Short mmCIF file of C-alpha atoms and ligand atoms in Angstrom, two decimals:
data_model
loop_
_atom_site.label_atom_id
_atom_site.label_comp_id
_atom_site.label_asym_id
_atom_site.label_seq_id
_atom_site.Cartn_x
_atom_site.Cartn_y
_atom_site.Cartn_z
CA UNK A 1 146.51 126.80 115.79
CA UNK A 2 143.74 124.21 116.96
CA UNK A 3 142.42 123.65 113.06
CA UNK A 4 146.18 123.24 111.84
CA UNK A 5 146.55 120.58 114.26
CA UNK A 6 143.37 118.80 113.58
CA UNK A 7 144.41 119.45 109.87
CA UNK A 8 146.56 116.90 109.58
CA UNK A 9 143.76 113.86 109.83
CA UNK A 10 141.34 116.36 107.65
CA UNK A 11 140.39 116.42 104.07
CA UNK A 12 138.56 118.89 101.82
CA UNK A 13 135.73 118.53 99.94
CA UNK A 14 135.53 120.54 97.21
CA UNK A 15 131.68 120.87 95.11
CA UNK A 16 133.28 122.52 91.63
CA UNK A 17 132.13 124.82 88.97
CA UNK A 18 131.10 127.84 90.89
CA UNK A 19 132.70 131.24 89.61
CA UNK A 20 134.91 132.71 91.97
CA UNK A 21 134.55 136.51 92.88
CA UNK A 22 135.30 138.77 95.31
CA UNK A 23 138.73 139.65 97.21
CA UNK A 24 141.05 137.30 98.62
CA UNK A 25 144.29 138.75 100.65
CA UNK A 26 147.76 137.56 100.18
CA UNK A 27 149.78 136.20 103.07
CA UNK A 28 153.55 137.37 103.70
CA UNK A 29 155.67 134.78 102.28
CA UNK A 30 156.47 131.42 103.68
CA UNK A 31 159.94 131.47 101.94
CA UNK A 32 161.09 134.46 103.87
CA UNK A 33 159.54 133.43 107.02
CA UNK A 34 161.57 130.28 106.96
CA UNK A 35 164.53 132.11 106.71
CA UNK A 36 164.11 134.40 109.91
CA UNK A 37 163.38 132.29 112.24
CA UNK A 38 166.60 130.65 111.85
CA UNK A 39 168.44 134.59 111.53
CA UNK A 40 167.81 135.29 115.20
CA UNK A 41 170.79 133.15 116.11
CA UNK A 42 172.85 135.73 114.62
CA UNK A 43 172.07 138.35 117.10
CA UNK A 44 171.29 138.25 121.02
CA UNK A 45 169.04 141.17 120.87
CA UNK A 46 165.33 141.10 120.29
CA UNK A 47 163.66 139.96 116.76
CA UNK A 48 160.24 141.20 116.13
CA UNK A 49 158.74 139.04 112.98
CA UNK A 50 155.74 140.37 111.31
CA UNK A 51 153.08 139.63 108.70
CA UNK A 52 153.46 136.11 109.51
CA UNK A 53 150.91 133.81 107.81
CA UNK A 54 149.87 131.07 110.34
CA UNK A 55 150.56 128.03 108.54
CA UNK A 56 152.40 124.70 109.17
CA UNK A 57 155.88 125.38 108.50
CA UNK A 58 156.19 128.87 110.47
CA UNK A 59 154.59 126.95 113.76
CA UNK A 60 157.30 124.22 112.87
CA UNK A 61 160.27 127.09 112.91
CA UNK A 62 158.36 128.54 115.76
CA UNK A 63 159.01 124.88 117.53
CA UNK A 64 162.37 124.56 116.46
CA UNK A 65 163.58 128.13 118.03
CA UNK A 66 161.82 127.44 121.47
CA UNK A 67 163.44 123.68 121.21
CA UNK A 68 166.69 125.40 120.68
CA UNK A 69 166.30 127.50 124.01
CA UNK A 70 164.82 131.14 122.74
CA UNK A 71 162.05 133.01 123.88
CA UNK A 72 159.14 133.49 121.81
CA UNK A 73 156.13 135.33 122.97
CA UNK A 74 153.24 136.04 120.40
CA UNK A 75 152.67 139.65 119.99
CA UNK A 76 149.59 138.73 117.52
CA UNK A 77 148.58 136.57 115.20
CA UNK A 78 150.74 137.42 112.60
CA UNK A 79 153.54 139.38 114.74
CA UNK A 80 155.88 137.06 116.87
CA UNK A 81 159.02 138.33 119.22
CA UNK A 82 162.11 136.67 119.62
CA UNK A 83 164.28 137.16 122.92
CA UNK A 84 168.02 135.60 122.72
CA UNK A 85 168.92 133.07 125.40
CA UNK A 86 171.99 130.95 125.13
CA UNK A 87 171.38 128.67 123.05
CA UNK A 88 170.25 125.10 124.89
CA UNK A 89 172.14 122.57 122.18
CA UNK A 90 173.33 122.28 118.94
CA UNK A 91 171.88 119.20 117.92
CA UNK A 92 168.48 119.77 115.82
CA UNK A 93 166.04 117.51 116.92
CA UNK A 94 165.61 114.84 114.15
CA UNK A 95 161.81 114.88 115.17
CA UNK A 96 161.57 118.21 113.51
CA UNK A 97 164.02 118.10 110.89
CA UNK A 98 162.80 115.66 109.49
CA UNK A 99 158.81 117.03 109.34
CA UNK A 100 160.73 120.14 107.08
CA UNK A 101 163.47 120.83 104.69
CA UNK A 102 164.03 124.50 105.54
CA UNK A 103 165.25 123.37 108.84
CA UNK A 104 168.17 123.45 106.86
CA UNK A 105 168.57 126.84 107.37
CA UNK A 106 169.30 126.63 111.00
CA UNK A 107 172.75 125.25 110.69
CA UNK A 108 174.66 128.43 109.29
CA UNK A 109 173.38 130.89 112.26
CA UNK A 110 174.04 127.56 115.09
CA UNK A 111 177.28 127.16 113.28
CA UNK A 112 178.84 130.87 113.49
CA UNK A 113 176.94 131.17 117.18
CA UNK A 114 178.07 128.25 118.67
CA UNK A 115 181.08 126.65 116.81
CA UNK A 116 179.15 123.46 116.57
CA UNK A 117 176.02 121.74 114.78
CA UNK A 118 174.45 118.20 114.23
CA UNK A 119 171.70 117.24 112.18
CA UNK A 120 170.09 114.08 110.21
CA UNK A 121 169.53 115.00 106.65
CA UNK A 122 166.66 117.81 106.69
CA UNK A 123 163.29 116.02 104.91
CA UNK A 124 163.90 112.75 106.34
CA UNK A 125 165.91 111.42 103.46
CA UNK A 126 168.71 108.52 103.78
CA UNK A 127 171.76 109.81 104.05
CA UNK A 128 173.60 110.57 100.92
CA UNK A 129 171.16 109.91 99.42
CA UNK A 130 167.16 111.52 98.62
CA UNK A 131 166.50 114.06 95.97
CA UNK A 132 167.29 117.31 98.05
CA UNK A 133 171.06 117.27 98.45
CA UNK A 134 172.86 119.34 100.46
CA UNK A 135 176.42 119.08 99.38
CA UNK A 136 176.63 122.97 98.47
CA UNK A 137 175.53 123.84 101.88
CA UNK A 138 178.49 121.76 103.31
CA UNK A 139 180.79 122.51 100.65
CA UNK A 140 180.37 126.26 101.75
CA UNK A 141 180.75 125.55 105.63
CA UNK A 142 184.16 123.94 104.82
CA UNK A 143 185.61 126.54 102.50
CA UNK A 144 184.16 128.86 105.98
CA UNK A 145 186.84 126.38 107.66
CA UNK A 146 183.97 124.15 109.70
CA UNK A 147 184.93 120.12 109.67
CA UNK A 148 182.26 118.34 108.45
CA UNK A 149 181.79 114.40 109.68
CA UNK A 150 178.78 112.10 109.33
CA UNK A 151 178.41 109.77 112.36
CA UNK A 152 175.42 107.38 113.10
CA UNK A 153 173.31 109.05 110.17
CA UNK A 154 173.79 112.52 111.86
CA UNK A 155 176.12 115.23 110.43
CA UNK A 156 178.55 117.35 112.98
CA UNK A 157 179.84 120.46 111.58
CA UNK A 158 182.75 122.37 113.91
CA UNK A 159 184.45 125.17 113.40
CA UNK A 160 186.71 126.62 116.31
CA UNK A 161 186.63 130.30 114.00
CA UNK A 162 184.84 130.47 110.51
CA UNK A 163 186.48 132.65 108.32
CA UNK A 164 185.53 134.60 105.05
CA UNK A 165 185.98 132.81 101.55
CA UNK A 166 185.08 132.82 97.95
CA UNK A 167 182.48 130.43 97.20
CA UNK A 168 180.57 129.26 93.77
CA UNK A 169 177.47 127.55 93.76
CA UNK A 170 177.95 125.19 90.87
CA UNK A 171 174.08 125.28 90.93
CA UNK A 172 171.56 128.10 92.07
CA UNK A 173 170.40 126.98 95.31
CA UNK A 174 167.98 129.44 97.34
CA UNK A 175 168.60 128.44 100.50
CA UNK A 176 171.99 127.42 99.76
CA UNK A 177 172.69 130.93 98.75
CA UNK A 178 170.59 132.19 102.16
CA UNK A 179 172.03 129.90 104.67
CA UNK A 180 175.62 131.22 103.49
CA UNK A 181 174.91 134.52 103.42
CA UNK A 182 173.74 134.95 107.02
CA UNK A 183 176.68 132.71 108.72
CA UNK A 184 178.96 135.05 107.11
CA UNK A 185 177.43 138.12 108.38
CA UNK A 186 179.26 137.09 111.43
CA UNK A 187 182.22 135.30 109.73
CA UNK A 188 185.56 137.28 110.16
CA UNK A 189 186.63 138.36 106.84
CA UNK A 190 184.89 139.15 103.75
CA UNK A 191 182.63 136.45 101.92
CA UNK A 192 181.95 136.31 98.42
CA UNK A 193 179.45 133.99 97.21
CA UNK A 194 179.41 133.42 93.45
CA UNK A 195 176.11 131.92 90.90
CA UNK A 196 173.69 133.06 93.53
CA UNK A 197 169.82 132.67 93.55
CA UNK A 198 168.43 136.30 92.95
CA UNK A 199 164.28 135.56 94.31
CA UNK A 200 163.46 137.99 95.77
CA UNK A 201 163.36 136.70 99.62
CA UNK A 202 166.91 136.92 99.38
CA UNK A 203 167.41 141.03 99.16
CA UNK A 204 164.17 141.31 101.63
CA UNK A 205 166.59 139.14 104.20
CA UNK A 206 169.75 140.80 102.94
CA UNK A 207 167.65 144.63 103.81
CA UNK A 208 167.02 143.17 107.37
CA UNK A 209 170.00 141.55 108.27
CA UNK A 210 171.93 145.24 106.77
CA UNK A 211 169.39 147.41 108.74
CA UNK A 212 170.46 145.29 111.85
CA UNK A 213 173.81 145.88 111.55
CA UNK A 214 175.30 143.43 108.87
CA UNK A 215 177.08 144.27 105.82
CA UNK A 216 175.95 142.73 102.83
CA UNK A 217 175.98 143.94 99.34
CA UNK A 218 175.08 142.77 95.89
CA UNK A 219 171.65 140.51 97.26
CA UNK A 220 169.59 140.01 94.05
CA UNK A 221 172.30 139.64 92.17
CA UNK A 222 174.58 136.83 91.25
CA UNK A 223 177.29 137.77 93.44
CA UNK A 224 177.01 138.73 96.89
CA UNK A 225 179.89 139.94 99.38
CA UNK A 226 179.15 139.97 103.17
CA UNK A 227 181.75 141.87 105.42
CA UNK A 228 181.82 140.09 108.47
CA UNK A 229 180.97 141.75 111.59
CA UNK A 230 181.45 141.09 115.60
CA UNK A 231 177.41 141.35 116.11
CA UNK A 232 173.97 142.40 115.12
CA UNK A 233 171.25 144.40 116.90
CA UNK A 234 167.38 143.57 117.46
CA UNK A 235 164.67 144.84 115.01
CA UNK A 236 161.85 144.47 113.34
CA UNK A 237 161.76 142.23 110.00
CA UNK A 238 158.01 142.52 108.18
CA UNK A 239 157.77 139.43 105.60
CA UNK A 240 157.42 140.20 102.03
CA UNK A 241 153.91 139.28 100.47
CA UNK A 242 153.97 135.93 99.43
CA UNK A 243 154.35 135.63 95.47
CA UNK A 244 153.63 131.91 95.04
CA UNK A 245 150.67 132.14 96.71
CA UNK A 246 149.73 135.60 94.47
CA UNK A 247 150.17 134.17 90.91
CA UNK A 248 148.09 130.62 92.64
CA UNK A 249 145.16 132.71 92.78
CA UNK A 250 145.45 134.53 89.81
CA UNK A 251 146.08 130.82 87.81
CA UNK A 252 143.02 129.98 90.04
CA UNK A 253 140.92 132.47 88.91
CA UNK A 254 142.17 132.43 85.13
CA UNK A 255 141.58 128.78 85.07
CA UNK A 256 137.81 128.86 86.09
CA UNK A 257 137.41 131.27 83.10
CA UNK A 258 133.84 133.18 84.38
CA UNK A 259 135.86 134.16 87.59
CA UNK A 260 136.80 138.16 88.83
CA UNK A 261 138.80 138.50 91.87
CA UNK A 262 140.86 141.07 93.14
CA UNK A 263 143.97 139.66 94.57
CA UNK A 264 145.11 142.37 97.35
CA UNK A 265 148.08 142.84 99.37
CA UNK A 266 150.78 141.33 97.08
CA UNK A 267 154.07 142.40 94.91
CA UNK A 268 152.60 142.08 91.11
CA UNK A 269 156.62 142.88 90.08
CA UNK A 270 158.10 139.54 91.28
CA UNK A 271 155.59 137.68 88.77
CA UNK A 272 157.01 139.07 85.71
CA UNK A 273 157.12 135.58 83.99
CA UNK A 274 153.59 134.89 84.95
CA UNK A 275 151.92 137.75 83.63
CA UNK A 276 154.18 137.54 80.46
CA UNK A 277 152.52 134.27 79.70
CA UNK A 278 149.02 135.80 80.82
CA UNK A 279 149.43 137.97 78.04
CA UNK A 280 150.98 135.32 75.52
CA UNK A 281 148.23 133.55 76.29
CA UNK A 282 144.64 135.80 76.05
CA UNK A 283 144.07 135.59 80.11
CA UNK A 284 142.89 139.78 80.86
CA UNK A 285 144.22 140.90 84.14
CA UNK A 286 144.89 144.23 85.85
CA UNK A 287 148.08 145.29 87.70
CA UNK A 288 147.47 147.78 90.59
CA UNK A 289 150.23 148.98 92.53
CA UNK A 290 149.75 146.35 95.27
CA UNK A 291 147.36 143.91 93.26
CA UNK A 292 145.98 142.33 90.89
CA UNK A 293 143.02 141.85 88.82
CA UNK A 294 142.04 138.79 87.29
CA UNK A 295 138.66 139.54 84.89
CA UNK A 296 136.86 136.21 83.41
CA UNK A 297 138.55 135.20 80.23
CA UNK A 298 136.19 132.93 78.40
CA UNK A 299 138.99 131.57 76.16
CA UNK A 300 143.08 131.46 76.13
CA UNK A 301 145.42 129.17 74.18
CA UNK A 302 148.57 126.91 75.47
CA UNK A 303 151.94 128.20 75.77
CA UNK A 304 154.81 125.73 76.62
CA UNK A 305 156.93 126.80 80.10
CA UNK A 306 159.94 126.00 81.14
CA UNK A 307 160.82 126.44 84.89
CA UNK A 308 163.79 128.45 85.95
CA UNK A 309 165.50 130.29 89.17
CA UNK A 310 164.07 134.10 89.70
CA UNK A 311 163.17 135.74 87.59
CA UNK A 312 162.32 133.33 85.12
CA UNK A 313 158.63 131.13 85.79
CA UNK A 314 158.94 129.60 89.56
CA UNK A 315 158.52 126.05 89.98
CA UNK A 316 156.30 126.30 92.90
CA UNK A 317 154.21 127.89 89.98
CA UNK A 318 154.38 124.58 87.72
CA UNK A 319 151.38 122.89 88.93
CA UNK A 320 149.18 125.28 89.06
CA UNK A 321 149.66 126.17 85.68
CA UNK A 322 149.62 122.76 84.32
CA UNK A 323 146.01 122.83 85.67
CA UNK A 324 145.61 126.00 83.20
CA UNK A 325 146.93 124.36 80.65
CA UNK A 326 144.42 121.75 81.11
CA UNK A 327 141.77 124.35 80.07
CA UNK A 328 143.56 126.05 77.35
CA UNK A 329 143.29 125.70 73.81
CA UNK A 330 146.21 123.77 72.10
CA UNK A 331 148.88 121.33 73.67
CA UNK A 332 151.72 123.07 75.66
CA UNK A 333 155.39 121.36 76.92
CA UNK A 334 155.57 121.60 80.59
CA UNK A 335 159.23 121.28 81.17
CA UNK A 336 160.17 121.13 85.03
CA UNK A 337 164.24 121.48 85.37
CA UNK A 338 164.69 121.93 89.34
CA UNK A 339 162.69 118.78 90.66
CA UNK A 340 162.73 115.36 89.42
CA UNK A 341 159.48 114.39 90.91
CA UNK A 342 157.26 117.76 90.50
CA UNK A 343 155.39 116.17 87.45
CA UNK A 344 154.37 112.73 88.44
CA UNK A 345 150.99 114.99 90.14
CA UNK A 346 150.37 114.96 86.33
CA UNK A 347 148.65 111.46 87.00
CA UNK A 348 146.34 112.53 89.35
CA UNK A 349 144.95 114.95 86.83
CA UNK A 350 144.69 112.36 83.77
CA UNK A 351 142.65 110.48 86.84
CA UNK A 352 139.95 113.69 86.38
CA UNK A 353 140.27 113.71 82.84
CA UNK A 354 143.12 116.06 81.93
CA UNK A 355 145.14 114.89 78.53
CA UNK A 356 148.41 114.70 79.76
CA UNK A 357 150.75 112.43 77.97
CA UNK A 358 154.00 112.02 79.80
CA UNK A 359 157.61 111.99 78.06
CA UNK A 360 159.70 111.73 80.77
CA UNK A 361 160.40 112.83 84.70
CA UNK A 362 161.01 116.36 82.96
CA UNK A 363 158.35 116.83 80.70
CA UNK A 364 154.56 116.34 79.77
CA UNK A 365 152.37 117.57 76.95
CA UNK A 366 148.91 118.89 78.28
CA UNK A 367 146.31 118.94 75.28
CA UNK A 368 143.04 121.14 76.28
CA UNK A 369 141.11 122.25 76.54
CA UNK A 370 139.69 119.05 78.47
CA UNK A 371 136.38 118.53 80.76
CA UNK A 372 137.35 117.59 84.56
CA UNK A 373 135.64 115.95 86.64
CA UNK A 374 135.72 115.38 90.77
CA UNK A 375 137.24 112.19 91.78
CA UNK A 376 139.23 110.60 95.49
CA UNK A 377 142.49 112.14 95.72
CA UNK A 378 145.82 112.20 97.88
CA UNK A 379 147.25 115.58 98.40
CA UNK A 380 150.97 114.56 97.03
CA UNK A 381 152.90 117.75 97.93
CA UNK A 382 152.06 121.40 99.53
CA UNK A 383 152.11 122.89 95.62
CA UNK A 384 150.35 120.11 94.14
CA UNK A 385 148.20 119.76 96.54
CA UNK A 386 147.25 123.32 95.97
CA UNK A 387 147.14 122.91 92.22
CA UNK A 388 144.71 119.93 92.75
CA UNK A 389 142.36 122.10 94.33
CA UNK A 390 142.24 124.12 91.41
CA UNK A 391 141.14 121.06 88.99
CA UNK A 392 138.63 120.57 92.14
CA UNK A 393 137.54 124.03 91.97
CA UNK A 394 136.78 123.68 88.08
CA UNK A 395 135.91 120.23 87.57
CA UNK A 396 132.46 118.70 87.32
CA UNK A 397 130.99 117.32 90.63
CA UNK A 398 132.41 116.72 94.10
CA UNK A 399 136.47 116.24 94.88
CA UNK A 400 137.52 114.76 97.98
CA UNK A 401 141.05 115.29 98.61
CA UNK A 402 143.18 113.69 101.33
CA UNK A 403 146.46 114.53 103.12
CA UNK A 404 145.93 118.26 103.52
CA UNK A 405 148.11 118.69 106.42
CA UNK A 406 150.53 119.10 103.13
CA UNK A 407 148.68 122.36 102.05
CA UNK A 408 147.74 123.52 105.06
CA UNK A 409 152.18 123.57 105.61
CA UNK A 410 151.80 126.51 102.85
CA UNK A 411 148.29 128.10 103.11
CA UNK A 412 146.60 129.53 105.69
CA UNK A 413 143.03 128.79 105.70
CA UNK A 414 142.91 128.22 102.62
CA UNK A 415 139.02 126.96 102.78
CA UNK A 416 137.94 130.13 104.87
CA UNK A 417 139.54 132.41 102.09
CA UNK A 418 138.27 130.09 99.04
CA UNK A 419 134.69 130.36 100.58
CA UNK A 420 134.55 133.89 100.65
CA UNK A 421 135.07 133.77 96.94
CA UNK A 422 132.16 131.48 96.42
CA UNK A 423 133.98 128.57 96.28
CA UNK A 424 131.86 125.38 97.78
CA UNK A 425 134.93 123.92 100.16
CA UNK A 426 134.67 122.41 103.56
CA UNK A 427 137.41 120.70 105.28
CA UNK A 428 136.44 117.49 107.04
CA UNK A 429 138.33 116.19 110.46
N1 LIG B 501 170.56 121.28 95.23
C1 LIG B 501 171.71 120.55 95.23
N2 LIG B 501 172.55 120.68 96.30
C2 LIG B 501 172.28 121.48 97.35
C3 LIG B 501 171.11 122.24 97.34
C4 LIG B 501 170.25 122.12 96.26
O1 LIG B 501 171.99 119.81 94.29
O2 LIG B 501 173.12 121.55 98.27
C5 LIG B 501 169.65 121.16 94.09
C6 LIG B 501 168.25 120.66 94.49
O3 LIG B 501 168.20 119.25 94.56
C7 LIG B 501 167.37 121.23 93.41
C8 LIG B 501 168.06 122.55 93.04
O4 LIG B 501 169.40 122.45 93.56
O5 LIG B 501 167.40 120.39 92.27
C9 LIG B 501 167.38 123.77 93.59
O6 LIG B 501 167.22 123.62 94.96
P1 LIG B 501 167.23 124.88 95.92
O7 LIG B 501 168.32 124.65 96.92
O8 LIG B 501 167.20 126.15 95.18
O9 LIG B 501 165.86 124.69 96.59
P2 LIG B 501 165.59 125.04 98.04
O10 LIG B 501 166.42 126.21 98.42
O11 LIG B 501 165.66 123.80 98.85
C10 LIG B 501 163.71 126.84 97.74
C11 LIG B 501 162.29 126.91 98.19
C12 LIG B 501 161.46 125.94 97.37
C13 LIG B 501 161.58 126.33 95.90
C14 LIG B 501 163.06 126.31 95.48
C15 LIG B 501 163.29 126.76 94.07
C16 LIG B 501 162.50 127.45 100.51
C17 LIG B 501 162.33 127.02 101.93
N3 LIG B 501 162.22 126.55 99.60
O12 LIG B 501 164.09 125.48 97.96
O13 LIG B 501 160.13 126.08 97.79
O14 LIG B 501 160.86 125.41 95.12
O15 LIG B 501 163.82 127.17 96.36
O16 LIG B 501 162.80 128.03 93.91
O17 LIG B 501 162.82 128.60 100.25
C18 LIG B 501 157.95 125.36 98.21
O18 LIG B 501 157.75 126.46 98.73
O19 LIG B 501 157.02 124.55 97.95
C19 LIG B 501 159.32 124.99 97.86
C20 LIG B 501 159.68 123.73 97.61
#
C-alpha cells in the first residue's frame, strides 16, 4: 500500500524503444470491484471479495466501507472480508467522494438499508453542473419512491419504503444501470429497468448478487427485472479479469511492432471489437482460452473507430488505440461519443510528434505512421495516462511523465509488470 501512497508525488520515467516480451498477468477488474464494495450494504452477512487488484480506487472503496462503519479484515493481498455492522451514517464523506466517481455507487445499497443518504456530487464537480451527471441515478431513486432535495451543495435522498417500478434509461449508463439494479434487489416489488448497459461487470454482479439470494434476471441484456427480496446471505464474489486492462497490453504490444507477449489470466471474449479491428487492421495475435497472444507485426494500416456501450469498442480503450493509430499506416477518424473531454490527451501526443489534427471535442484524424519522441508530460486521466505510457514505451529517448497517482487509481504496479517485459520504467518519488 506504502508505494500507492508515495505514488501520488511520483513520476515515471520511461527510456523507449525496447521490444517488449515475455508474460504479463491481468488483474481482476476495477469496474467490478467498484461495484462490490458498495453491494455489501445489501446484506448483513459476511462478503468475501477476491482477485482484487491493489490499486487506488479499491483502497478508496476499501476507506469508504470502514468510514461507513463495516468490518474489513484483509484475508490477502488480493482477497478482502467484509463483516456487516450497522451502518455508522448515511452521509458519504465529501473527502472521499469527491477523490472518486464510483462512490456513486454507494447510494442505492445506503438508500434501501437505511432509508436515508447524503452526498456532494461524486468527482468533485459543482453542483448541477460538471460533465458526469447523475440525473438518471436520481431519476430512478424517485420512480423507487425516495425524495430527492439538494441542500448546502449536498444531496439527501429518503425513502420511508422503496418500492418496485419501471424505469428507462434515456441513455446507457453503467453504473446507472448497476446502482439500480442492486437497491432493488431489496426493493419490495418487482423492478424493471429498461435501455440497460450490457458490459459485462454487470451479469458477473447480477451472478453474485443471484447466488446470494437475489433475484435478478435478464443482466446482459437491455432489460433487466429484479424481484425484490426481504434479504441476502454472505458469500464469496471473485472479480472478473479486467478487460480494459487486457486489450491495453495487447494495443501495447501491437503498437511497439517487434514486441511478443503473452497476456495471461484474462477473458479474450469481452474484446470482440478489439480483435475485430486487430484483424481489419494486419496486427497477428493468438486467442487461447484464457489469453492472448500478441506476435510482432512489423506493419498494420488505420482503421477509423467509433466508441460505443458493450459490446461495441470501449472508451476506456480510445486512447490507447489512438496511440496505435499513431503508428499505423493511413489516417483513421477517432470518434469518441460517451466523453466530451477524452480527446483533448490528443495534444499531448502532437507534443511527441503524433499527426493528429483535431475537428472537434468528438473527433480527430491521426495520420501515421509518425516517429515519437520522449518529451515532459502530465498524466491527464487514469486511461490517458496509461495510453501515454505507450507513446513513452515506443517513442525515441526518455519520457518523464507526471501525476501518476492517476494511473496508479487503475493499474497495479504497472512499472514492476512493464519491467518484466523489458520495458526501461522506473517510478521516481
Ligand atoms: N450520464 C448521464 N447521466 C447519468 C449518468 C451518466 O448523462 O446519470 C452520461 C455520462 O455523462 C456519459 C454517459 O452517460 O456521457 C455514460 O456514462 P456512464 O454512466 O455509462 O459511465 P459510468 O457508469 O460513470 C462506467 C465506467 C467508466 C467507463 C464508462 C463507459 C465505472 C466505475 N466506470 O462509467 O470507466 O468509461 O462506464 O463504459 O464502471 C474508467 O475505468 O476509466 C472509466 C471511466
Amino acid at each position: 500500500m506504502e508505494t500507492f501512497i508515495m505514488g501520488r508525488m511520483a513520476k515515471f520515467i520511461i527510456n523507449g524503444g525496447k521490444p517488449l516480451k515475455g508474460e504479463i498477468e491481468v488483474a481482476g477488474a476495477k469496474n467490478a470491484a467498484l461495484k462490490i464494495f458498495p453491494a455489501v450494504f445489501l446484506t448483513k452477512e459476511t462478503i468475501r471479495i477476491s482477485n482484487l487488484p491493489v490499486i487506488e480506487d479499491v483502497l478508496r472503496s476499501e476507506e469508504m466501507v470502514k468510514v461507513l462503519g463495516h468490518e474489513v479484515s484483509r484475508v490477502s493481498d488480493r482477497a478482502v472480508e467484509i463483516n456487516f455492522k450497522t451502518p455508522k451514517c448515511v452521509d458519504l464523506p465529501e473527502g472521499l467522494v469527491n477523490k472518486f466517481r464510483a462512490s456513486v455507487m454507494f447510494i442505492g445499497p445506503m438508500l434501501a438499508r437505511c432509508g436515508e443518504v447524503s452526498f456532494p456530487h461524486p468527482g468533485g464537480c459543482v453542483l448541477g453542473a460538471g460533465t458526469r451527471p447523475i440525473d438518471m441515478f436520481l431519476h430512478g431513486f424517485e420512480k423507487m419512491g425516495a425524495k430527492v432535495e439538494i441542500k448546502e451543495n449536498r444531496y439527501r435522498l429518503t425513502a420511508k419504503k422503496l418500492k418496485g417500478a419501471t424505469i428507462f434509461f434515456h441513455d446507457v449508463t453503467v453504473t446507472g444501470t448497476e446502482s439500480l439494479m442492486m437497491t432493488a434487489c431489496l426493493t419490495e416489488g418487482v423492478t424493471i429497468l429498461k435501455n440497460c448497459a450490457m458490459e459485462p461487470e454487470i451479469p458477473a454482479l447480477a451472478d453474485f448478487l443471484n447466488s446470494i439470494g437475489a433475484k435478478i434476471e435478464g443482466a446482459g441484456t437491455p432489460t433487466i427485472k429484479i424481484k425484490g427480496v426481504k434479504k441476502l446471505g454472505g458469500g464469496e464474489y471473485r472479480l472478473i479479469p479486467d478487460r480494459i486492462e487486457a486489450g491495453t497490453f495487447a494495443i501495447m504490444a501491437a503498437a511497439s511492432k517487434s514486441s511478443d507477449v503473452l497476456i495471461k489470466n484474462c477473458e479474450p471474449a469481452h474484446l470482440e471489437a478489439l480483435w475485430w479491428r486487430f484483424d481489419k487492421i494486419g496486427v497477428k495475435y493468438v486467442l487461447g482460452k484464457d489469453s492472448v497472444r500478441i506476435l510482432p507485426t512489423k506493419n498494420f494500416v488505420a482503421c477509423d473507430v467509433t466508441t460505443h456501450e458493450y459490446p461495441g469498442f470501449a472508451t476506456d480503450l480510445q486512447s490507447p488505440y489512438t496511440v496505435l493509430m499513431t503508428q499505423a499506416r493511413g489516417s483513421s477518424l477517432i470518434h469518441e461519443t460517451i466523453y466530451d473531454r477524452r480527446l483533448l490527451f490528443a495534444d499531448i501526443l502532437t507534443q511527441m510528434g503524433a499527426n493528429i489534427i483535431m475537428g472537434d471535442p468528438h473527433r480527430i484524424v491521426v495520420n501515421g505512421p509518425s516517429k515519437l519522441y520522449g518529451r515532459k508530460l502530465i498524466s491527464p486521466d487514469i486511461r490517458a495516462g496509461m495510453a501515454l505510457i505507450i507513446a513513452a514505451l515506443i517513442a525515441k529517448g526518455r519520457t518523464e511523465i507526471d501525476n501518476i497517482y492517476q494511473i496508479d487509481r487503475g493499474y497495479e504496479k504497472l512499472d514492476e509488470r512493464l519491467r518484466k517485459l523489458g520495458a526501461d520504467i522506473k517510478r521516481l518519488a
